[in-house]
Structure formats: C-alpha cells, structure tokens
XYZ file of C-alpha atoms in Angstrom:
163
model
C 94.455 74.602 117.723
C 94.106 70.987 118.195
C 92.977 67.875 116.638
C 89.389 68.512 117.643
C 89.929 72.130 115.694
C 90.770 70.007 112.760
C 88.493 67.787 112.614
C 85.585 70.484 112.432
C 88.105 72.071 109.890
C 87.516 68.817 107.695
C 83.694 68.621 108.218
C 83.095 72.447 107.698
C 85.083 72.102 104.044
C 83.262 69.513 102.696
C 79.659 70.990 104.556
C 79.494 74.357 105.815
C 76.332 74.280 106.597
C 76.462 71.896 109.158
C 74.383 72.496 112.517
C 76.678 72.687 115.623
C 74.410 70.372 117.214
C 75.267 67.516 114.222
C 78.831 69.003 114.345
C 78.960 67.888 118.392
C 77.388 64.474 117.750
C 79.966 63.874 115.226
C 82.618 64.327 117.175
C 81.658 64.020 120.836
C 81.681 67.530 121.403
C 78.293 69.668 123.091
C 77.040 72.523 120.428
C 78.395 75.081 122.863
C 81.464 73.703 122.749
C 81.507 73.330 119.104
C 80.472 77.209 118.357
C 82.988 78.088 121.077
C 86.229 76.495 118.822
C 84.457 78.320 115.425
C 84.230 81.498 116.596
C 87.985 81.391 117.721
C 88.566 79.652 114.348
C 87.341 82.474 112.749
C 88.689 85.068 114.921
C 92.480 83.582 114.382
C 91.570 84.056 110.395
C 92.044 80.075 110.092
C 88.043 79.779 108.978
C 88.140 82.300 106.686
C 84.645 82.071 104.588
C 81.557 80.529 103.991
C 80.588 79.592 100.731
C 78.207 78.483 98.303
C 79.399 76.371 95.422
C 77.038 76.920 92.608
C 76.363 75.217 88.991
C 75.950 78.006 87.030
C 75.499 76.264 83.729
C 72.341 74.998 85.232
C 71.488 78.303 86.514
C 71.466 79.511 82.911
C 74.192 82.106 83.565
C 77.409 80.617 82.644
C 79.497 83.036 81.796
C 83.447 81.891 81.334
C 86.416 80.896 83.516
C 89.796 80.841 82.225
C 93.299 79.877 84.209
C 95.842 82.454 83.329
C 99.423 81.870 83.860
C 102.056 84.449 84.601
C 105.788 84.764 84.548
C 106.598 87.025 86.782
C 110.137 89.465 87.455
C 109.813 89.459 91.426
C 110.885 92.651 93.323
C 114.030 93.017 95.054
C 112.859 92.720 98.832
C 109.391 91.714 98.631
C 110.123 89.089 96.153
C 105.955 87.962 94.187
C 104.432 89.455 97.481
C 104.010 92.539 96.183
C 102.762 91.347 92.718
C 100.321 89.338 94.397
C 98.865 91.782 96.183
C 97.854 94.239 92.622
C 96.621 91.089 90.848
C 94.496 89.941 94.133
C 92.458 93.133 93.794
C 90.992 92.374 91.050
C 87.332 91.497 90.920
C 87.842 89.062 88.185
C 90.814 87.135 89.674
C 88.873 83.965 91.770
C 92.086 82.619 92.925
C 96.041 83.148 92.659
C 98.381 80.970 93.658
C 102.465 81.103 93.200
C 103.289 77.721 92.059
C 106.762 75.839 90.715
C 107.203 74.833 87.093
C 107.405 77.215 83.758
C 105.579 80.062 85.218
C 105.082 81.559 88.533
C 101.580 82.463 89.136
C 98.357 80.149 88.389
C 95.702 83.205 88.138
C 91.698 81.788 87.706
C 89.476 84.100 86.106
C 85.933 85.024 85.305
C 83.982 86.881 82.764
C 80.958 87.154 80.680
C 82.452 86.451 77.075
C 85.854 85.127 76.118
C 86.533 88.767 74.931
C 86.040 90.139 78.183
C 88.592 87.685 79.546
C 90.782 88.046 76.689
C 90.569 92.382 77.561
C 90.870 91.736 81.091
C 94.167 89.512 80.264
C 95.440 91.796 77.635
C 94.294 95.312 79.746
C 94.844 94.672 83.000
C 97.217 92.091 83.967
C 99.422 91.863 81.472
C 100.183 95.562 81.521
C 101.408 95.248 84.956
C 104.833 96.447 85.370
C 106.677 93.086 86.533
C 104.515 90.477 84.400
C 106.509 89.249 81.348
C 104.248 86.609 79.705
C 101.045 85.549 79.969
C 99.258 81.991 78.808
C 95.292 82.238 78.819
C 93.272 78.946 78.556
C 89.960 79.009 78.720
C 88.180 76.440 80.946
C 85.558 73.845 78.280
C 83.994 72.302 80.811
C 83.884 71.788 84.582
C 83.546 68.266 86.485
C 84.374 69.255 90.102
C 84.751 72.387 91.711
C 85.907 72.541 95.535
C 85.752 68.896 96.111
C 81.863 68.676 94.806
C 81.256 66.757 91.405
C 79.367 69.013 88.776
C 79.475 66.263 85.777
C 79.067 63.140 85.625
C 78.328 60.520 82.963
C 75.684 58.369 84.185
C 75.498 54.808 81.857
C 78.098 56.237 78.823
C 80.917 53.687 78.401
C 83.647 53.839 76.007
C 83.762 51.137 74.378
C 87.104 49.359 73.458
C 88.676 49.182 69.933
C 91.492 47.913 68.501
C 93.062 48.102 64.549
C-alpha cells in the first residue's frame, strides 16, 4: 500500500460512489489503474464496505439509537477479544469499540422503541457472563453521522445575555 492507496482511501470515505474515471483525474491515475489498487484494497480487507448513510428521521422511520457502555472482566488469555466477538454478533450492535476511561467498551445500538433497547440492554448484553455494568444513553438527536452533517440551524442565533 502506498500513498496513492491512501489517497483513494480518503476520497472513497468521504464519497463512495465516486466513478474510477473521476477517481483517476483526481489523482493522476488512468481508471484501470484506479480499479486495479480497489480491488486489491478490498481483497487485503483494508476497503471493507460500501455504504449508504441515510437520514432516517426524514425517511419517517426513525426508530432509536442508544450508546451503551460496558465494564468488562477480560479473560485470562484472550483478554476483551473474546467478549468482543459475542457482543459483535448481535444484529442490534452498529459498532463496538474498546476504549480507555471508566468503562471498557463503547457499544452503539439500534431499535424500534426505547423498550426494545432497554430489553436488548437488560436481556442480552448485560447477561453476558464477563459484563459487570452497563450505562445506556439514549441518543436525542443526531447532527453528523460518518463525517456527513444531518442538522443544521440555518439563520437561528443565540442571542447574548447578561444579569
């Protein structure tokens, strides 16, 4: 992989549906070329997925997202690995990272209703065998998802105050 690689790295994660012919012109590379270095991209599991980043409040089909954190007792030898890998499984369970701080795992979740989440939580994940606490909040409102702005407020200003 080289800087080329990443450079069509960059472009395909902020447009994935880029032509390889606008791809090439972009960066000085012919379409053949350009299709050549995805397909090994994608054959070395470094371009992983397309995907569509959708507005589903303006769909009409909300439903809910929450972010679930997790302490976690990791297993002698395979250490949150192993963890990981039940949770992942899950339909519900959008993305899981292992991150520093209070708790271990950052989990995000979706569901129709806040009771689904809150069964799914309660069910599911927390009854897991090496998960010893679990903090659910629910998401109020998305502004950007995956780099791409959802909400914005056009002309409202706050105005200053002062007692």
């Amino acid at each position: 992989m080289d800087e080329k690689d990443r450079e069509i790295l960059r472009v395909l994660e902020s447009d994935s549906r880029i032509g390889a012919g606008d791809l090439g012109t972009m960066l000085g590379l012919s379409p053949s070329e350009v299709q050549t270095r995805i397909i090994a991209l994608e054959k070395s599991g470094i371009l992983r997925k397309y995907t569509a980043i959708i507005d589903w409040k303006r769909a009409g089909d909300e439903g809910v997202v929450a972010l679930v954190e997790l302490k976690v007792s990791p297993e002698r030898e395979y250490g949150y690995d192993r963890v990981a890998d039940r949770i992942a499984r899950f339909p519900e369970v959008k993305s899981l990272r292992l991150v520093t701080g209070t708790y271990d795992f950052q989990v995000i979740v979706t569901g129709r209703t806040m009771q689904e989440i809150a069964e799914f939580v309660s069910g599911q994940i927390a009854s897991l065998e090496n998960i010893k606490e679990t903090v659910t909040h629910i998401v109020m409102k998305t502004y950007k998802e995956h780099g791409c702005e959802l909400q914005r407020s056009e002309g409202v200003e706050r105005l200053p105050y002062s007692f």
